PDB file of C-alpha atoms and ligand atoms in Angstrom:
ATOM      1  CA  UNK A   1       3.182  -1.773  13.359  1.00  0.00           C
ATOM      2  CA  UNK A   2       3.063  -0.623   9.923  1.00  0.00           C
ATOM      3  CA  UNK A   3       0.872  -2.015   7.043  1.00  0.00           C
ATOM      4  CA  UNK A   4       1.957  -3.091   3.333  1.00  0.00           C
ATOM      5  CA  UNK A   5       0.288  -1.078   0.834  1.00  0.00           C
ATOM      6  CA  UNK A   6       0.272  -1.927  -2.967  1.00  0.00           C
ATOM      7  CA  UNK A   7       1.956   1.060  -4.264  1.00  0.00           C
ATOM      8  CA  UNK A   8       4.482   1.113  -1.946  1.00  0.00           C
ATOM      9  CA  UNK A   9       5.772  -2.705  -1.423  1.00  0.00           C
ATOM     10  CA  UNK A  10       8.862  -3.163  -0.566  1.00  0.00           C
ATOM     11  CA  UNK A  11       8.333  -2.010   3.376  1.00  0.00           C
ATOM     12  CA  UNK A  12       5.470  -1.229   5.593  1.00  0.00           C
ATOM     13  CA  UNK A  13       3.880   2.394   6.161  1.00  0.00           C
ATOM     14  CA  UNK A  14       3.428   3.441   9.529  1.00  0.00           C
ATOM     15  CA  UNK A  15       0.828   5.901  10.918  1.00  0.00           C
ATOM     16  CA  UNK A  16       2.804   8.879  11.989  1.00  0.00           C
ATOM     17  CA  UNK A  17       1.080  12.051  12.840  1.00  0.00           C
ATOM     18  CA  UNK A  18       2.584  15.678  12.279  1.00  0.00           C
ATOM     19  CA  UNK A  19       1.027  19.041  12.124  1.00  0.00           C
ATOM     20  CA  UNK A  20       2.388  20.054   8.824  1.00  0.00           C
ATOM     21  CA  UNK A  21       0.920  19.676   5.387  1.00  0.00           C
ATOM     22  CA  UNK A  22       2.276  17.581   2.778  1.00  0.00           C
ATOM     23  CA  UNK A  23       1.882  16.059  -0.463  1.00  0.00           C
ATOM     24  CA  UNK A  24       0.523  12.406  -0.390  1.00  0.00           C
ATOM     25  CA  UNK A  25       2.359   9.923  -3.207  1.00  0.00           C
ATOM     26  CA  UNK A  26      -0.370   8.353  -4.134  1.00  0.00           C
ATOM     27  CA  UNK A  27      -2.764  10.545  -5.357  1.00  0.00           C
ATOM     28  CA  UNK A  28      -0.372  13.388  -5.276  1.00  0.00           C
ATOM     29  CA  UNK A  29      -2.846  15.658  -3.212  1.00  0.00           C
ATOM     30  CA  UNK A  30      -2.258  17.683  -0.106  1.00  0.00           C
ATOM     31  CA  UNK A  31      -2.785  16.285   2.762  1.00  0.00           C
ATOM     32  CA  UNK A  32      -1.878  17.545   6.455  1.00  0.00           C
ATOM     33  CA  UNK A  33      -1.959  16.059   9.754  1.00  0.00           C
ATOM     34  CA  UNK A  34      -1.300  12.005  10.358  1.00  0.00           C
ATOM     35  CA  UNK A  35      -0.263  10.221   7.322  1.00  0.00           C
ATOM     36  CA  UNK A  36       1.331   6.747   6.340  1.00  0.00           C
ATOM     37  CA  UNK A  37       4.700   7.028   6.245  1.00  0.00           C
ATOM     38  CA  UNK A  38       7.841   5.018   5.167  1.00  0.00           C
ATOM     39  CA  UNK A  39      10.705   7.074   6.562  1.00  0.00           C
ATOM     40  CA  UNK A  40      13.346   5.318   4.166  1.00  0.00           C
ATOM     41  CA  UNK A  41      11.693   6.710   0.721  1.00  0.00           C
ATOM     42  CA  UNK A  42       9.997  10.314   2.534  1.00  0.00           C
ATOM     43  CA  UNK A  43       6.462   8.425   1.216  1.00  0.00           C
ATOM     44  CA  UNK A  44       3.530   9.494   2.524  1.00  0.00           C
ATOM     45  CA  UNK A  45      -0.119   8.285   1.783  1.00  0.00           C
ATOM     46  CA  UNK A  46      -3.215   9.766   3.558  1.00  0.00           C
ATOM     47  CA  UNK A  47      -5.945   7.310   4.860  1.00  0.00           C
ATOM     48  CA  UNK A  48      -8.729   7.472   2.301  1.00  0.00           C
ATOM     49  CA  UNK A  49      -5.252   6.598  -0.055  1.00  0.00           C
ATOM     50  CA  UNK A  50      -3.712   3.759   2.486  1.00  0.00           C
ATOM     51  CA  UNK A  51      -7.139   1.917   3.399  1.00  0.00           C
ATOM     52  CA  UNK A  52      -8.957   1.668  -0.021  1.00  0.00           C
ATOM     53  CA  UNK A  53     -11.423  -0.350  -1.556  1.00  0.00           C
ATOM     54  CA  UNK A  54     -10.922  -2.229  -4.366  1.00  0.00           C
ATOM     55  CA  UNK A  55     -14.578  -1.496  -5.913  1.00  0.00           C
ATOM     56  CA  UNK A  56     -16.974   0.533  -4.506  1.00  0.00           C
ATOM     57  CA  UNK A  57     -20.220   2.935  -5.502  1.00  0.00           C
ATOM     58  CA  UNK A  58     -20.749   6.623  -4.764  1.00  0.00           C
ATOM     59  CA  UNK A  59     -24.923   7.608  -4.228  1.00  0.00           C
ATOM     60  CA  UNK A  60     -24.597  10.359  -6.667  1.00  0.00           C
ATOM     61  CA  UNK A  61     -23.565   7.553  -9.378  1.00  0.00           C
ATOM     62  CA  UNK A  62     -25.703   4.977  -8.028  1.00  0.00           C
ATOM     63  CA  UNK A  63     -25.405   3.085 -11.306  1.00  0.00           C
ATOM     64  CA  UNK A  64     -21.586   3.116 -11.343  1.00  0.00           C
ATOM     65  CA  UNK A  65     -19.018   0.784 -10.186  1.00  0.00           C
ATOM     66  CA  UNK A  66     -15.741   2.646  -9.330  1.00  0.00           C
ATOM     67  CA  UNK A  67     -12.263   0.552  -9.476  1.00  0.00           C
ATOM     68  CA  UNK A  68      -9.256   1.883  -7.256  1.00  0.00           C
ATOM     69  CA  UNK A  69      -5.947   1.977  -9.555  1.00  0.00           C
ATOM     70  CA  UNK A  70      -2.553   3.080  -8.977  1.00  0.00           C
ATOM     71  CA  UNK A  71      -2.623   5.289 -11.879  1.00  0.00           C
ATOM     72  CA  UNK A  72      -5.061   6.988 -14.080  1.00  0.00           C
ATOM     73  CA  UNK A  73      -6.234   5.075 -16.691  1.00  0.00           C
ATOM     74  CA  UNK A  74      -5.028   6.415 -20.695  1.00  0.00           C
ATOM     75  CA  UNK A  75      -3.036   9.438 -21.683  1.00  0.00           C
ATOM     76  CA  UNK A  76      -5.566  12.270 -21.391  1.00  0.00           C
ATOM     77  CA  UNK A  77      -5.308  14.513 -18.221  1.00  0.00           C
ATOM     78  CA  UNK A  78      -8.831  13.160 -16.765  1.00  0.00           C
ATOM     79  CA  UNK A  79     -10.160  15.527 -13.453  1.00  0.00           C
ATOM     80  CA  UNK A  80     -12.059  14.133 -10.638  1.00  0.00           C
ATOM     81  CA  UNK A  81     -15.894  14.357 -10.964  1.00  0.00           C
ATOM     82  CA  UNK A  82     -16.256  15.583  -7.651  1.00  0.00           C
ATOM     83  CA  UNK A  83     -13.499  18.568  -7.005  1.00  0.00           C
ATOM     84  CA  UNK A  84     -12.882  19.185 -10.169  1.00  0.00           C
ATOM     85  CA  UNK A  85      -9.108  19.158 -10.080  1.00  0.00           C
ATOM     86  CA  UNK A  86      -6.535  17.058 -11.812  1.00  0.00           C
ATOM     87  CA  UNK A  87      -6.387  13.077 -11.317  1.00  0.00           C
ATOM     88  CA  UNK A  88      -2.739  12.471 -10.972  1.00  0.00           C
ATOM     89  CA  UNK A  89      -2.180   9.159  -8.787  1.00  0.00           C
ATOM     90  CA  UNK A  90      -4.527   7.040  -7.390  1.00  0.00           C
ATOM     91  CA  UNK A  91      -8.030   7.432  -8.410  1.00  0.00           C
ATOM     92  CA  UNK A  92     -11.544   5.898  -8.470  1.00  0.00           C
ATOM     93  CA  UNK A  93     -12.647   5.252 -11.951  1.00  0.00           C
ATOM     94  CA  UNK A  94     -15.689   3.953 -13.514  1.00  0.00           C
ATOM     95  CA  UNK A  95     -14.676   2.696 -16.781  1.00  0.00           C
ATOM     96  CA  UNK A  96     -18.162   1.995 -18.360  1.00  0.00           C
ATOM     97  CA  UNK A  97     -19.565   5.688 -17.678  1.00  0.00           C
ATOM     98  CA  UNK A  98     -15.478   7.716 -17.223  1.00  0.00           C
ATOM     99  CA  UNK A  99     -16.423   8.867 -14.157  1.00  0.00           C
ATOM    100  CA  UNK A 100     -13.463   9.513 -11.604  1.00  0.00           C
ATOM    101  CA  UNK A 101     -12.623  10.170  -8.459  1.00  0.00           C
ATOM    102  CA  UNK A 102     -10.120  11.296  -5.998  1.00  0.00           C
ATOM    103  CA  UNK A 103      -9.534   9.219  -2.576  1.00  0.00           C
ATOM    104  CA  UNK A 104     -10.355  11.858  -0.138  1.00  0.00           C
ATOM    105  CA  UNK A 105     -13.391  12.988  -2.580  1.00  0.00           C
ATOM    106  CA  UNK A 106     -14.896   9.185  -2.760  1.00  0.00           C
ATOM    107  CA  UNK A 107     -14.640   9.611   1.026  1.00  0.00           C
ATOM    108  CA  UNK A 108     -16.215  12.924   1.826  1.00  0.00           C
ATOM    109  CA  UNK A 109     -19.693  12.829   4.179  1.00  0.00           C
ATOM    110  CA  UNK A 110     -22.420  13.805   3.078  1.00  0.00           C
ATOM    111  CA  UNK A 111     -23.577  15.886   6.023  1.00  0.00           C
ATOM    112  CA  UNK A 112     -21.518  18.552   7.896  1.00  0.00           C
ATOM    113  CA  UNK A 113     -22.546  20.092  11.032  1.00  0.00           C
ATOM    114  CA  UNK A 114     -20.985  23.590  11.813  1.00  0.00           C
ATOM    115  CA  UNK A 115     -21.820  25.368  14.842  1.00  0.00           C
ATOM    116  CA  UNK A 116     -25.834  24.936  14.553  1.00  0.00           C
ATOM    117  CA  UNK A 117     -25.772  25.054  10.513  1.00  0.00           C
ATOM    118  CA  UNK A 118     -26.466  21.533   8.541  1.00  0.00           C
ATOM    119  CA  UNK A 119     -24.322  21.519   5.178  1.00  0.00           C
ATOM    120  CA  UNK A 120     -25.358  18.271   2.754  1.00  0.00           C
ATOM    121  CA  UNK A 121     -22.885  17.850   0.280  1.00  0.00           C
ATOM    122  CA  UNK A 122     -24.353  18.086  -3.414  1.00  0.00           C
ATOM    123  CA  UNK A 123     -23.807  17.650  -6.758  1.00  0.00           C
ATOM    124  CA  UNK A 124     -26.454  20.345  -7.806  1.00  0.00           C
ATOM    125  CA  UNK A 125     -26.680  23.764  -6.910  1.00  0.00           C
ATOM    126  CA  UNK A 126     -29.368  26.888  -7.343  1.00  0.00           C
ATOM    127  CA  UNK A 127     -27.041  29.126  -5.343  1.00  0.00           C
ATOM    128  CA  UNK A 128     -23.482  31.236  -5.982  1.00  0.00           C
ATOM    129  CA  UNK A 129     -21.253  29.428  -4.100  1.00  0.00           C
ATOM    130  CA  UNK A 130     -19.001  31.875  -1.619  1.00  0.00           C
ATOM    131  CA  UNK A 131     -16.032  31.746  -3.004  1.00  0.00           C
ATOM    132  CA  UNK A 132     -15.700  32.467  -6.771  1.00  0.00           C
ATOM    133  CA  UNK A 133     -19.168  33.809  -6.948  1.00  0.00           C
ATOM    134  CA  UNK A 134     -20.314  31.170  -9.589  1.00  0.00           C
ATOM    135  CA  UNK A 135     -22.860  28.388  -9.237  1.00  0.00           C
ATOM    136  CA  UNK A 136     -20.847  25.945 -11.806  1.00  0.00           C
ATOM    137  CA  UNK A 137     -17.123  25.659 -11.722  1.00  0.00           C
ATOM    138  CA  UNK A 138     -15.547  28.216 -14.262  1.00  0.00           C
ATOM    139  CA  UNK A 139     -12.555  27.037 -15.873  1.00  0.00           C
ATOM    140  CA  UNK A 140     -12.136  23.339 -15.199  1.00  0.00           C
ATOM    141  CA  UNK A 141     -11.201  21.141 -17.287  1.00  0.00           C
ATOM    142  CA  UNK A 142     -13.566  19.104 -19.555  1.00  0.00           C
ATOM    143  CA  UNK A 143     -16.878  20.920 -17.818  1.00  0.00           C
ATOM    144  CA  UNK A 144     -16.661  19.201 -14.723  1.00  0.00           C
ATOM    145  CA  UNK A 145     -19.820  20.738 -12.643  1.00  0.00           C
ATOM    146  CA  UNK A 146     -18.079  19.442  -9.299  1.00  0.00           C
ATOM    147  CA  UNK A 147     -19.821  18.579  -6.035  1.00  0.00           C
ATOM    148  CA  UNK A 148     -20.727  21.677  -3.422  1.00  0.00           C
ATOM    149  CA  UNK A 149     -21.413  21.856   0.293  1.00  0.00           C
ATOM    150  CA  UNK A 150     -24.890  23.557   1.225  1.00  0.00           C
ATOM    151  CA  UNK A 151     -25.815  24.495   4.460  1.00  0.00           C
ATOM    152  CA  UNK A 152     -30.008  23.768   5.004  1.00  0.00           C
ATOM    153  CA  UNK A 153     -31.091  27.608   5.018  1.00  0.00           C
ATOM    154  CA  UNK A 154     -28.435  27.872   1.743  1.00  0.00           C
ATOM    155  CA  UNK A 155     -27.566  30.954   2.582  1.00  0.00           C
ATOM    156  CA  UNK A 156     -23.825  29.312   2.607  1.00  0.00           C
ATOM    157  CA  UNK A 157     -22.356  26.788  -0.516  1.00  0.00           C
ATOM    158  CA  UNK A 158     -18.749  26.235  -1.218  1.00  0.00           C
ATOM    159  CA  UNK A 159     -17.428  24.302  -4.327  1.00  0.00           C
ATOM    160  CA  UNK A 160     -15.698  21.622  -3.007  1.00  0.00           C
ATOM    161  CA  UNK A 161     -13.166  22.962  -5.225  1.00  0.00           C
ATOM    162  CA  UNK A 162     -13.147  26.171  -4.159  1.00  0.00           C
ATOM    163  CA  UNK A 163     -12.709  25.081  -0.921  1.00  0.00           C
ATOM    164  CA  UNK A 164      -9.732  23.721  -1.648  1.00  0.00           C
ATOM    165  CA  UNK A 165      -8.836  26.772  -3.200  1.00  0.00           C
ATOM    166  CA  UNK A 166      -9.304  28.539  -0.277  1.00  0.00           C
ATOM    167  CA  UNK A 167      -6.567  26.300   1.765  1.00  0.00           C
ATOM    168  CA  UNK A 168      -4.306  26.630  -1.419  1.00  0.00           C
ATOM    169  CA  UNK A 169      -4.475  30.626  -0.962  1.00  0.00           C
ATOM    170  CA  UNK A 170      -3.945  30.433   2.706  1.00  0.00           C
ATOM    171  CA  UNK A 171      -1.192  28.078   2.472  1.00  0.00           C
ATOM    172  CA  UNK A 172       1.022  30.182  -0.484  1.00  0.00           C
ATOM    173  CA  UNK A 173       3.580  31.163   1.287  1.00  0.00           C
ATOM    174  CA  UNK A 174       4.307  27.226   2.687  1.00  0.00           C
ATOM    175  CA  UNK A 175       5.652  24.909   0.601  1.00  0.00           C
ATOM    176  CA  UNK A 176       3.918  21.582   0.705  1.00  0.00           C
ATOM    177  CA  UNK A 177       5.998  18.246   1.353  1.00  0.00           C
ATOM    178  CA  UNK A 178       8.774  19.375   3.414  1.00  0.00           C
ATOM    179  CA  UNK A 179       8.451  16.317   6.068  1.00  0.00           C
ATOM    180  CA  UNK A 180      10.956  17.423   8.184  1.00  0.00           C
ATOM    181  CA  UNK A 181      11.772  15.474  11.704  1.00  0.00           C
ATOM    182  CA  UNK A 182      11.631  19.099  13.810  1.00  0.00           C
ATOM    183  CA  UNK A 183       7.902  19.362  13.125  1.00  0.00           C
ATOM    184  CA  UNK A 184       7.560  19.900  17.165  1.00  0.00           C
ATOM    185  CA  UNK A 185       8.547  23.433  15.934  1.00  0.00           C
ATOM    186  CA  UNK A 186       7.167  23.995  12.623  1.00  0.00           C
ATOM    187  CA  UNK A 187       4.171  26.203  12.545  1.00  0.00           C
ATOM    188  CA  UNK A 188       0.350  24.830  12.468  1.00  0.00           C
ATOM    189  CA  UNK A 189      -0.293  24.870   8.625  1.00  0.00           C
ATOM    190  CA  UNK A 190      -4.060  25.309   9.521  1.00  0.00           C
ATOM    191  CA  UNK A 191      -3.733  28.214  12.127  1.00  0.00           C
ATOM    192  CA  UNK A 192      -1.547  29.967   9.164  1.00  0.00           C
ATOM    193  CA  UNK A 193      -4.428  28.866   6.526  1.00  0.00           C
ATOM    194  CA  UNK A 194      -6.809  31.110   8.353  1.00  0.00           C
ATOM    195  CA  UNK A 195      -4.709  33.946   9.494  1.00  0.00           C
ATOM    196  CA  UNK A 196      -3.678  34.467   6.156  1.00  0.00           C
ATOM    197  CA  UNK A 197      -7.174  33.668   4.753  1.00  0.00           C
ATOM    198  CA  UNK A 198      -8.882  36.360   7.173  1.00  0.00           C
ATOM    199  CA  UNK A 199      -9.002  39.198   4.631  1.00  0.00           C
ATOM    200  CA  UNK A 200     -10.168  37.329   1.410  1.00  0.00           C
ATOM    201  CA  UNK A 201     -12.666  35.858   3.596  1.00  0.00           C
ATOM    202  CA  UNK A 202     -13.716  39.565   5.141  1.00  0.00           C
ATOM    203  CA  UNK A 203     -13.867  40.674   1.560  1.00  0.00           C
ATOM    204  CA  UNK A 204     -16.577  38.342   0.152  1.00  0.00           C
ATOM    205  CA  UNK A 205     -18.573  38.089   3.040  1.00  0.00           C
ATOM    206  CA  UNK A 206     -19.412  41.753   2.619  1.00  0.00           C
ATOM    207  CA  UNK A 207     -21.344  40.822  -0.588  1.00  0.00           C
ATOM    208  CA  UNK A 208     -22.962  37.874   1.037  1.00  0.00           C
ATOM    209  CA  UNK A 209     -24.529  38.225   4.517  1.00  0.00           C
ATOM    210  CA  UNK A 210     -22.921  41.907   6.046  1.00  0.00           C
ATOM    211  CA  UNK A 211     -24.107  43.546   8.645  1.00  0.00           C
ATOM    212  CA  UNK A 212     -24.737  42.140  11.829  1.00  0.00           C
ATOM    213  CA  UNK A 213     -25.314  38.873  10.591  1.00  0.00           C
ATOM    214  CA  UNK A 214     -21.676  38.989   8.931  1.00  0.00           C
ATOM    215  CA  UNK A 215     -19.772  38.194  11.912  1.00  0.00           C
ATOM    216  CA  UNK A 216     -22.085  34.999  12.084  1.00  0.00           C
ATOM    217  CA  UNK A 217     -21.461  34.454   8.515  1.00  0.00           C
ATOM    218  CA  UNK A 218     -17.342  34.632   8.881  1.00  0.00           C
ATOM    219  CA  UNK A 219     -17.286  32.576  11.833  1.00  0.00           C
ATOM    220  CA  UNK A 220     -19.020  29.593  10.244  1.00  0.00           C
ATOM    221  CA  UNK A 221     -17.268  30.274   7.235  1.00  0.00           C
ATOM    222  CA  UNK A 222     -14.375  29.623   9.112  1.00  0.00           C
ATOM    223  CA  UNK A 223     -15.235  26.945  11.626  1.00  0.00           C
ATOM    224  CA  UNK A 224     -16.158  25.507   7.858  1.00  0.00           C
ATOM    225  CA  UNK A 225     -12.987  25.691   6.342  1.00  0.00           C
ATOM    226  CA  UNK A 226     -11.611  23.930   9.136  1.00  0.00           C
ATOM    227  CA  UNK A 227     -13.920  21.203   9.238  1.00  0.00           C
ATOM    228  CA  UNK A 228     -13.473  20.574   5.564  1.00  0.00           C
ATOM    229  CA  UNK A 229      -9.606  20.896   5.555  1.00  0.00           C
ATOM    230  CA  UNK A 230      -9.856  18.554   8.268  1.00  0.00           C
ATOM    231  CA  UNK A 231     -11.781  16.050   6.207  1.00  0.00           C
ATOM    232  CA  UNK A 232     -10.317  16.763   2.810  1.00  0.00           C
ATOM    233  CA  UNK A 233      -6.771  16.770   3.918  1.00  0.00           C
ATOM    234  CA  UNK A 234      -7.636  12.708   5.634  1.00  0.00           C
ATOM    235  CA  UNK A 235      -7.396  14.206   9.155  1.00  0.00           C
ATOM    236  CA  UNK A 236     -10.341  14.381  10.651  1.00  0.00           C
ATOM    237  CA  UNK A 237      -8.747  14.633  14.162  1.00  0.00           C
ATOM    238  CA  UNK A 238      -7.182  18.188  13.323  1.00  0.00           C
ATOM    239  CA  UNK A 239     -10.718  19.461  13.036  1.00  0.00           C
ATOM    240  CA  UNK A 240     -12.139  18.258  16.233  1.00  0.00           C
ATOM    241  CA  UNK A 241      -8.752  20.038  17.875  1.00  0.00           C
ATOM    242  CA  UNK A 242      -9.537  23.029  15.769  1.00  0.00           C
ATOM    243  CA  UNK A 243     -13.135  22.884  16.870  1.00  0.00           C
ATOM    244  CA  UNK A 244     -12.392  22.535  20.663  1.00  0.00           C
ATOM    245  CA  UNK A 245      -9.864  25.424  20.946  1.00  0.00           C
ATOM    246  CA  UNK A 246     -12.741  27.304  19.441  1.00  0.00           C
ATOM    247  CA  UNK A 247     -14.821  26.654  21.983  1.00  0.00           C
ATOM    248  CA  UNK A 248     -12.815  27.104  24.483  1.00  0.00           C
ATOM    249  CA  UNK A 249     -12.092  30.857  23.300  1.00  0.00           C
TER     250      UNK A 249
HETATM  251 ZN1   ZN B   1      -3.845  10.641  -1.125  1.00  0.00          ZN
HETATM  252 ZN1   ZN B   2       9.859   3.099   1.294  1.00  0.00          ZN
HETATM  253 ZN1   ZN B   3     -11.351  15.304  -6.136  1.00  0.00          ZN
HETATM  254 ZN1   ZN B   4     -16.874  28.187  -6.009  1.00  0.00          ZN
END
């Protein structure tokens, strides 16, 4: 049994779950693992876009009251206060302060545990994150700071954005939104992530970390990425499969 959501009305979605990424249609992000699906229309929504809240507050804009729409509000290209990236379907908004947000960023947890390390997510940093080196985002639109993930020693911080980034790089060679039926043999979008991610990731964890502390660092670097594709991408589930086949190694 399916559910009726309000940008997609004329049938119900129904929660179907496949390994491969795609593209949700409402806020026109990635997304990968289970989604809500109409098979007639190839329309796909993740969770954080199918079970929203019609108003709701975010702690770091404890003075804010956020509206879910359909669309962003106005003509200029707005970007989400807490990734940075481009608002292009469903969004938060604040009208009284222009504060927006995506879905899956409204919904992200504060607190991460990796392995033994304790990330909070923030939207203030002292520290470089891992990634592009920086402590503010460089080159987003409209001087968006955007939120970061710090683990408790912070010896490790990733841009939300960045993470992202850091699926978009591993997934290049994949295009997104291909649903197709034969997914039983389509390869795990995640494993490929981090195959194809393992030399970027060896490269910048020289400067940070290195010697025999760097294979700690690149293993919950990458037990991170999962966790927060996992998360990100509405599919929490993928991550605790990702997690246990790690153990299990
Ligand atoms: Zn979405
Ligand atoms: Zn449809
Ligand atoms: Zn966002
Ligand atoms: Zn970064």
């Amino acid at each position: 049994m399916g559910e009726i959501h309000a940008g997609h009305p004329h049938r119900e979605l129904v929660l179907k779950s496949y390994k491969k990424s795609y593209t949700c249609d409402g806020c026109k992000e990635p997304g990968i693992g289970s989604r809500h699906r109409c098979e007639d229309c190839d329309y796909d929504l993740h969770k954080d876009c199918m079970f929203y809240k019609s108003t709701t507050r975010h702690d770091f804009f404890p003075n804010s009251a956020f509206k879910f729409l359909l669309q962003p509000p106005g003509h200029r290209e707005r970007c989400c206060d807490g990734c940075g990236k481009p608002v292009r379907g469903f969004v938060y908004h604040c009208k009284e302060e222009g504060w927006d947000l995506h879905p899956c960023c409204m919904n992200l947890p504060n607190k991460l545990k990796v392995d033994d390390v304790k990330f909070k997510l923030r939207d203030k940093v002292l520290k470089k994150c891992f990634w592009c080196n920086r402590r503010r985002l460089e080159g987003s639109v409209s001087g968006i700071r955007g939120w970061s993930y710090v683990s408790k020693c912070e010896k490790y911080h990733f841009h939300v954005y960045c993470a992202s980034e850091m699926m978009l790089e591993g997934w290049k060679n994949e295009s997104y939104s291909n649903n197709n039926d034969n997914d039983k043999t389509a390869p795990d979008s995640l494993a490929l992530a981090l195959k194809n991610l393992e030399l970027p990731l060896q490269r910048r964890s020289r400067g940070n970390g290195g010697g025999s502390s760097g294979d700690k660092f690149i293993r919950i670097v990458k037990m991170f990425f999962k966790v927060f594709v996992g998360i990100l991408l509405g599919d929490p589930t993928i991550t605790l499969t990702c997690l246990v086949a790690e153990l299990i190694r």
